[in-house]
C-alpha cells in the first residue's frame, strides 16, 4: 500500500500526516547539513541516529579528547514560529536531556571509550520557502551536563 492513505484518514489527519512527513524530511536534511558542518570543523562522525530502548541520539562524533553526543533541532526561520514555539534549543528540556544522557550511557557501555562525554545542541535554521535551503547553523557546545 505504498503511497495510499488508509480510508479511515480524515482530511485533518491527512494534513497532520503530511506536516509530520515534511518535518521528518527537514529533520533529515538538518542532520545531513550538521554532519557536513561537523566534519568541516574536524569532527569524526562515529554514528548517526543511534537507537537504544531509551531513545535516540542524532549524531555521535569524536573531537580531540571528547566523544560528543549531538541533538539536532531543525526549524524553518519564520519569526512567528520562533515567537510561538521558542528557539530549537528550547525543545531540549530536562526530560529530553535525561533521555539523551541515558542513551549516551548505553552507547558508552557498548563502545568503551576513555574520551570525556560532551552534550551539544545544534540548531539548524532552514529558509522559509518550500525548498530545503540552509540559512544558519548554531552550535551550542557543552549545552548541558549529565547529572546523577
PDB file of N, CA and C in Angstrom, residues 63-136:
ATOM      1  N   UNK A  63      35.958  14.414  18.824  1.00  0.00           N
ATOM      2  CA  UNK A  63      36.850  15.545  18.575  1.00  0.00           C
ATOM      3  C   UNK A  63      37.822  15.635  19.738  1.00  0.00           C
ATOM      4  N   UNK A  64      39.103  15.551  19.431  1.00  0.00           N
ATOM      5  CA  UNK A  64      40.154  15.635  20.443  1.00  0.00           C
ATOM      6  C   UNK A  64      39.871  14.668  21.586  1.00  0.00           C
ATOM      7  N   UNK A  65      39.750  15.176  22.816  1.00  0.00           N
ATOM      8  CA  UNK A  65      39.562  14.297  23.981  1.00  0.00           C
ATOM      9  C   UNK A  65      38.091  14.034  24.298  1.00  0.00           C
ATOM     10  N   UNK A  66      37.175  14.471  23.422  1.00  0.00           N
ATOM     11  CA  UNK A  66      35.733  14.344  23.711  1.00  0.00           C
ATOM     12  C   UNK A  66      35.023  13.389  22.756  1.00  0.00           C
ATOM     13  N   UNK A  67      34.055  12.677  23.304  1.00  0.00           N
ATOM     14  CA  UNK A  67      33.053  11.996  22.495  1.00  0.00           C
ATOM     15  C   UNK A  67      31.799  12.849  22.639  1.00  0.00           C
ATOM     16  N   UNK A  68      31.261  13.294  21.515  1.00  0.00           N
ATOM     17  CA  UNK A  68      30.226  14.315  21.518  1.00  0.00           C
ATOM     18  C   UNK A  68      28.892  13.719  21.075  1.00  0.00           C
ATOM     19  N   UNK A  69      27.890  13.888  21.930  1.00  0.00           N
ATOM     20  CA  UNK A  69      26.537  13.430  21.647  1.00  0.00           C
ATOM     21  C   UNK A  69      25.728  14.662  21.235  1.00  0.00           C
ATOM     22  N   UNK A  70      25.286  14.678  19.985  1.00  0.00           N
ATOM     23  CA  UNK A  70      24.649  15.869  19.414  1.00  0.00           C
ATOM     24  C   UNK A  70      23.154  15.666  19.227  1.00  0.00           C
ATOM     25  N   UNK A  71      22.397  16.593  19.737  1.00  0.00           N
ATOM     26  CA  UNK A  71      20.962  16.657  19.477  1.00  0.00           C
ATOM     27  C   UNK A  71      20.760  17.769  18.453  1.00  0.00           C
ATOM     28  N   UNK A  72      20.198  17.407  17.304  1.00  0.00           N
ATOM     29  CA  UNK A  72      19.994  18.358  16.220  1.00  0.00           C
ATOM     30  C   UNK A  72      18.525  18.757  16.183  1.00  0.00           C
ATOM     31  N   UNK A  73      18.278  20.054  16.189  1.00  0.00           N
ATOM     32  CA  UNK A  73      16.919  20.586  16.095  1.00  0.00           C
ATOM     33  C   UNK A  73      16.848  21.479  14.873  1.00  0.00           C
ATOM     34  N   UNK A  74      15.982  21.125  13.948  1.00  0.00           N
ATOM     35  CA  UNK A  74      15.854  21.850  12.690  1.00  0.00           C
ATOM     36  C   UNK A  74      14.529  22.590  12.656  1.00  0.00           C
ATOM     37  N   UNK A  75      14.595  23.862  12.245  1.00  0.00           N
ATOM     38  CA  UNK A  75      13.389  24.688  12.143  1.00  0.00           C
ATOM     39  C   UNK A  75      13.492  25.575  10.909  1.00  0.00           C
ATOM     40  N   UNK A  76      12.340  25.949  10.416  1.00  0.00           N
ATOM     41  CA  UNK A  76      12.308  26.979   9.381  1.00  0.00           C
ATOM     42  C   UNK A  76      12.428  28.326  10.070  1.00  0.00           C
ATOM     43  N   UNK A  77      13.042  29.280   9.409  1.00  0.00           N
ATOM     44  CA  UNK A  77      13.322  30.571  10.046  1.00  0.00           C
ATOM     45  C   UNK A  77      12.151  31.524   9.887  1.00  0.00           C
ATOM     46  N   UNK A  78      11.068  31.171  10.478  1.00  0.00           N
ATOM     47  CA  UNK A  78       9.879  32.014  10.463  1.00  0.00           C
ATOM     48  C   UNK A  78       9.784  32.662  11.841  1.00  0.00           C
ATOM     49  N   UNK A  79       9.898  33.984  11.892  1.00  0.00           N
ATOM     50  CA  UNK A  79       9.911  34.708  13.172  1.00  0.00           C
ATOM     51  C   UNK A  79       8.661  34.415  13.995  1.00  0.00           C
ATOM     52  N   UNK A  80       7.520  34.275  13.336  1.00  0.00           N
ATOM     53  CA  UNK A  80       6.273  33.997  14.061  1.00  0.00           C
ATOM     54  C   UNK A  80       6.326  32.627  14.726  1.00  0.00           C
ATOM     55  N   UNK A  81       6.900  31.657  14.038  1.00  0.00           N
ATOM     56  CA  UNK A  81       7.015  30.314  14.626  1.00  0.00           C
ATOM     57  C   UNK A  81       7.977  30.316  15.804  1.00  0.00           C
ATOM     58  N   UNK A  82       9.095  31.034  15.661  1.00  0.00           N
ATOM     59  CA  UNK A  82      10.059  31.102  16.762  1.00  0.00           C
ATOM     60  C   UNK A  82       9.432  31.821  17.954  1.00  0.00           C
ATOM     61  N   UNK A  83       8.663  32.857  17.664  1.00  0.00           N
ATOM     62  CA  UNK A  83       7.955  33.584  18.733  1.00  0.00           C
ATOM     63  C   UNK A  83       6.971  32.665  19.455  1.00  0.00           C
ATOM     64  N   UNK A  84       6.269  31.837  18.673  1.00  0.00           N
ATOM     65  CA  UNK A  84       5.232  30.968  19.245  1.00  0.00           C
ATOM     66  C   UNK A  84       5.826  29.761  19.976  1.00  0.00           C
ATOM     67  N   UNK A  85       6.830  29.115  19.369  1.00  0.00           N
ATOM     68  CA  UNK A  85       7.340  27.852  19.902  1.00  0.00           C
ATOM     69  C   UNK A  85       8.708  27.962  20.563  1.00  0.00           C
ATOM     70  N   UNK A  86       9.377  29.093  20.441  1.00  0.00           N
ATOM     71  CA  UNK A  86      10.701  29.245  21.028  1.00  0.00           C
ATOM     72  C   UNK A  86      11.784  28.798  20.072  1.00  0.00           C
ATOM     73  N   UNK A  87      13.013  28.955  20.517  1.00  0.00           N
ATOM     74  CA  UNK A  87      14.156  28.537  19.719  1.00  0.00           C
ATOM     75  C   UNK A  87      14.254  27.012  19.731  1.00  0.00           C
ATOM     76  N   UNK A  88      14.912  26.451  18.745  1.00  0.00           N
ATOM     77  CA  UNK A  88      15.031  24.987  18.706  1.00  0.00           C
ATOM     78  C   UNK A  88      15.621  24.400  19.984  1.00  0.00           C
ATOM     79  N   UNK A  89      16.606  25.076  20.579  1.00  0.00           N
ATOM     80  CA  UNK A  89      17.238  24.550  21.802  1.00  0.00           C
ATOM     81  C   UNK A  89      16.238  24.401  22.940  1.00  0.00           C
ATOM     82  N   UNK A  90      15.163  25.192  22.919  1.00  0.00           N
ATOM     83  CA  UNK A  90      14.160  25.128  23.984  1.00  0.00           C
ATOM     84  C   UNK A  90      13.433  23.783  24.004  1.00  0.00           C
ATOM     85  N   UNK A  91      13.449  23.072  22.872  1.00  0.00           N
ATOM     86  CA  UNK A  91      12.806  21.758  22.799  1.00  0.00           C
ATOM     87  C   UNK A  91      13.611  20.688  23.536  1.00  0.00           C
ATOM     88  N   UNK A  92      14.858  20.991  23.862  1.00  0.00           N
ATOM     89  CA  UNK A  92      15.705  20.028  24.581  1.00  0.00           C
ATOM     90  C   UNK A  92      15.613  20.352  26.073  1.00  0.00           C
ATOM     91  N   UNK A  93      14.448  20.037  26.623  1.00  0.00           N
ATOM     92  CA  UNK A  93      14.184  20.319  28.040  1.00  0.00           C
ATOM     93  C   UNK A  93      14.861  19.271  28.934  1.00  0.00           C
ATOM     94  N   UNK A  94      14.683  19.410  30.227  1.00  0.00           N
ATOM     95  CA  UNK A  94      15.339  18.498  31.192  1.00  0.00           C
ATOM     96  C   UNK A  94      14.981  17.033  30.922  1.00  0.00           C
ATOM     97  N   UNK A  95      13.730  16.781  30.588  1.00  0.00           N
ATOM     98  CA  UNK A  95      13.290  15.401  30.321  1.00  0.00           C
ATOM     99  C   UNK A  95      14.022  14.835  29.098  1.00  0.00           C
ATOM    100  N   UNK A  96      14.099  15.629  28.039  1.00  0.00           N
ATOM    101  CA  UNK A  96      14.800  15.210  26.822  1.00  0.00           C
ATOM    102  C   UNK A  96      16.294  15.010  27.120  1.00  0.00           C
ATOM    103  N   UNK A  97      16.862  15.891  27.931  1.00  0.00           N
ATOM    104  CA  UNK A  97      18.271  15.764  28.306  1.00  0.00           C
ATOM    105  C   UNK A  97      18.519  14.454  29.034  1.00  0.00           C
ATOM    106  N   UNK A  98      17.611  14.084  29.950  1.00  0.00           N
ATOM    107  CA  UNK A  98      17.761  12.811  30.683  1.00  0.00           C
ATOM    108  C   UNK A  98      17.773  11.633  29.722  1.00  0.00           C
ATOM    109  N   UNK A  99      16.882  11.657  28.729  1.00  0.00           N
ATOM    110  CA  UNK A  99      16.837  10.576  27.736  1.00  0.00           C
ATOM    111  C   UNK A  99      18.140  10.514  26.944  1.00  0.00           C
ATOM    112  N   UNK A 100      18.642  11.663  26.534  1.00  0.00           N
ATOM    113  CA  UNK A 100      19.890  11.703  25.764  1.00  0.00           C
ATOM    114  C   UNK A 100      21.043  11.145  26.592  1.00  0.00           C
ATOM    115  N   UNK A 101      21.121  11.538  27.854  1.00  0.00           N
ATOM    116  CA  UNK A 101      22.186  11.052  28.737  1.00  0.00           C
ATOM    117  C   UNK A 101      22.073   9.538  28.916  1.00  0.00           C
ATOM    118  N   UNK A 102      20.875   9.031  29.094  1.00  0.00           N
ATOM    119  CA  UNK A 102      20.676   7.589  29.269  1.00  0.00           C
ATOM    120  C   UNK A 102      21.096   6.824  28.023  1.00  0.00           C
ATOM    121  N   UNK A 103      20.732   7.334  26.853  1.00  0.00           N
ATOM    122  CA  UNK A 103      21.135   6.685  25.598  1.00  0.00           C
ATOM    123  C   UNK A 103      22.656   6.767  25.441  1.00  0.00           C
ATOM    124  N   UNK A 104      23.244   7.889  25.820  1.00  0.00           N
ATOM    125  CA  UNK A 104      24.704   8.033  25.755  1.00  0.00           C
ATOM    126  C   UNK A 104      25.387   7.004  26.660  1.00  0.00           C
ATOM    127  N   UNK A 105      24.838   6.788  27.841  1.00  0.00           N
ATOM    128  CA  UNK A 105      25.403   5.790  28.748  1.00  0.00           C
ATOM    129  C   UNK A 105      25.316   4.395  28.134  1.00  0.00           C
ATOM    130  N   UNK A 106      24.195   4.112  27.468  1.00  0.00           N
ATOM    131  CA  UNK A 106      24.044   2.818  26.797  1.00  0.00           C
ATOM    132  C   UNK A 106      25.077   2.681  25.669  1.00  0.00           C
ATOM    133  N   UNK A 107      25.287   3.751  24.928  1.00  0.00           N
ATOM    134  CA  UNK A 107      26.286   3.738  23.852  1.00  0.00           C
ATOM    135  C   UNK A 107      27.678   3.469  24.418  1.00  0.00           C
ATOM    136  N   UNK A 108      28.029   4.166  25.498  1.00  0.00           N
ATOM    137  CA  UNK A 108      29.361   4.013  26.092  1.00  0.00           C
ATOM    138  C   UNK A 108      29.548   2.632  26.723  1.00  0.00           C
ATOM    139  N   UNK A 109      28.458   2.017  27.163  1.00  0.00           N
ATOM    140  CA  UNK A 109      28.551   0.658  27.703  1.00  0.00           C
ATOM    141  C   UNK A 109      28.918  -0.332  26.594  1.00  0.00           C
ATOM    142  N   UNK A 110      28.452  -0.073  25.376  1.00  0.00           N
ATOM    143  CA  UNK A 110      28.738  -0.959  24.243  1.00  0.00           C
ATOM    144  C   UNK A 110      30.015  -0.585  23.507  1.00  0.00           C
ATOM    145  N   UNK A 111      30.368   0.693  23.547  1.00  0.00           N
ATOM    146  CA  UNK A 111      31.537   1.200  22.818  1.00  0.00           C
ATOM    147  C   UNK A 111      32.454   1.894  23.830  1.00  0.00           C
ATOM    148  N   UNK A 112      33.287   1.111  24.464  1.00  0.00           N
ATOM    149  CA  UNK A 112      34.175   1.645  25.508  1.00  0.00           C
ATOM    150  C   UNK A 112      35.033   2.782  24.960  1.00  0.00           C
ATOM    151  N   UNK A 113      35.172   3.828  25.760  1.00  0.00           N
ATOM    152  CA  UNK A 113      35.965   4.981  25.345  1.00  0.00           C
ATOM    153  C   UNK A 113      36.538   5.660  26.576  1.00  0.00           C
ATOM    154  N   UNK A 114      37.764   6.134  26.450  1.00  0.00           N
ATOM    155  CA  UNK A 114      38.343   6.901  27.547  1.00  0.00           C
ATOM    156  C   UNK A 114      38.160   8.404  27.322  1.00  0.00           C
ATOM    157  N   UNK A 115      37.398   8.751  26.303  1.00  0.00           N
ATOM    158  CA  UNK A 115      37.144  10.155  25.996  1.00  0.00           C
ATOM    159  C   UNK A 115      36.051  10.714  26.907  1.00  0.00           C
ATOM    160  N   UNK A 116      36.119  11.996  27.147  1.00  0.00           N
ATOM    161  CA  UNK A 116      35.157  12.685  28.006  1.00  0.00           C
ATOM    162  C   UNK A 116      33.850  12.916  27.230  1.00  0.00           C
ATOM    163  N   UNK A 117      32.710  12.489  27.786  1.00  0.00           N
ATOM    164  CA  UNK A 117      31.446  12.742  27.077  1.00  0.00           C
ATOM    165  C   UNK A 117      31.060  14.219  27.147  1.00  0.00           C
ATOM    166  N   UNK A 118      30.522  14.704  26.032  1.00  0.00           N
ATOM    167  CA  UNK A 118      30.051  16.077  25.956  1.00  0.00           C
ATOM    168  C   UNK A 118      28.708  16.075  25.235  1.00  0.00           C
ATOM    169  N   UNK A 119      27.819  16.956  25.644  1.00  0.00           N
ATOM    170  CA  UNK A 119      26.474  17.017  25.078  1.00  0.00           C
ATOM    171  C   UNK A 119      26.271  18.366  24.402  1.00  0.00           C
ATOM    172  N   UNK A 120      26.089  18.324  23.094  1.00  0.00           N
ATOM    173  CA  UNK A 120      25.905  19.535  22.295  1.00  0.00           C
ATOM    174  C   UNK A 120      24.486  19.584  21.734  1.00  0.00           C
ATOM    175  N   UNK A 121      24.012  20.787  21.527  1.00  0.00           N
ATOM    176  CA  UNK A 121      22.760  21.012  20.801  1.00  0.00           C
ATOM    177  C   UNK A 121      23.120  21.799  19.558  1.00  0.00           C
ATOM    178  N   UNK A 122      22.592  21.364  18.438  1.00  0.00           N
ATOM    179  CA  UNK A 122      22.861  22.059  17.188  1.00  0.00           C
ATOM    180  C   UNK A 122      21.532  22.486  16.584  1.00  0.00           C
ATOM    181  N   UNK A 123      21.390  23.799  16.425  1.00  0.00           N
ATOM    182  CA  UNK A 123      20.186  24.371  15.822  1.00  0.00           C
ATOM    183  C   UNK A 123      20.455  24.585  14.336  1.00  0.00           C
ATOM    184  N   UNK A 124      19.581  24.042  13.513  1.00  0.00           N
ATOM    185  CA  UNK A 124      19.689  24.220  12.066  1.00  0.00           C
ATOM    186  C   UNK A 124      18.467  25.019  11.623  1.00  0.00           C
ATOM    187  N   UNK A 125      18.734  26.148  11.010  1.00  0.00           N
ATOM    188  CA  UNK A 125      17.666  27.008  10.503  1.00  0.00           C
ATOM    189  C   UNK A 125      17.623  26.892   8.985  1.00  0.00           C
ATOM    190  N   UNK A 126      16.441  26.559   8.485  1.00  0.00           N
ATOM    191  CA  UNK A 126      16.234  26.449   7.041  1.00  0.00           C
ATOM    192  C   UNK A 126      15.473  27.671   6.543  1.00  0.00           C
ATOM    193  N   UNK A 127      15.578  27.936   5.255  1.00  0.00           N
ATOM    194  CA  UNK A 127      14.821  29.028   4.650  1.00  0.00           C
ATOM    195  C   UNK A 127      13.329  28.751   4.775  1.00  0.00           C
ATOM    196  N   UNK A 128      12.533  29.784   4.725  1.00  0.00           N
ATOM    197  CA  UNK A 128      11.086  29.640   4.883  1.00  0.00           C
ATOM    198  C   UNK A 128      10.393  29.052   3.660  1.00  0.00           C
ATOM    199  N   UNK A 129      10.976  29.213   2.496  1.00  0.00           N
ATOM    200  CA  UNK A 129      10.317  28.769   1.280  1.00  0.00           C
ATOM    201  C   UNK A 129      10.149  27.249   1.279  1.00  0.00           C
ATOM    202  N   UNK A 130       9.407  26.763   0.298  1.00  0.00           N
ATOM    203  CA  UNK A 130       9.169  25.326   0.183  1.00  0.00           C
ATOM    204  C   UNK A 130      10.348  24.629  -0.491  1.00  0.00           C
ATOM    205  N   UNK A 131      11.521  24.901  -0.011  1.00  0.00           N
ATOM    206  CA  UNK A 131      12.729  24.246  -0.504  1.00  0.00           C
ATOM    207  C   UNK A 131      13.614  23.986   0.706  1.00  0.00           C
ATOM    208  N   UNK A 132      14.484  23.045   0.563  1.00  0.00           N
ATOM    209  CA  UNK A 132      15.404  22.762   1.651  1.00  0.00           C
ATOM    210  C   UNK A 132      16.685  23.538   1.382  1.00  0.00           C
ATOM    211  N   UNK A 133      16.805  24.682   2.036  1.00  0.00           N
ATOM    212  CA  UNK A 133      17.992  25.521   1.875  1.00  0.00           C
ATOM    213  C   UNK A 133      18.449  25.948   3.264  1.00  0.00           C
ATOM    214  N   UNK A 134      19.722  25.774   3.508  1.00  0.00           N
ATOM    215  CA  UNK A 134      20.292  26.114   4.807  1.00  0.00           C
ATOM    216  C   UNK A 134      20.415  27.621   4.951  1.00  0.00           C
ATOM    217  N   UNK A 135      19.988  28.117   6.090  1.00  0.00           N
ATOM    218  CA  UNK A 135      20.173  29.534   6.393  1.00  0.00           C
ATOM    219  C   UNK A 135      21.292  29.724   7.412  1.00  0.00           C
ATOM    220  N   UNK A 136      21.264  28.912   8.492  1.00  0.00           N
ATOM    221  CA  UNK A 136      22.239  29.108   9.565  1.00  0.00           C
ATOM    222  C   UNK A 136      22.322  27.847  10.416  1.00  0.00           C
TER     223      UNK A 136
END
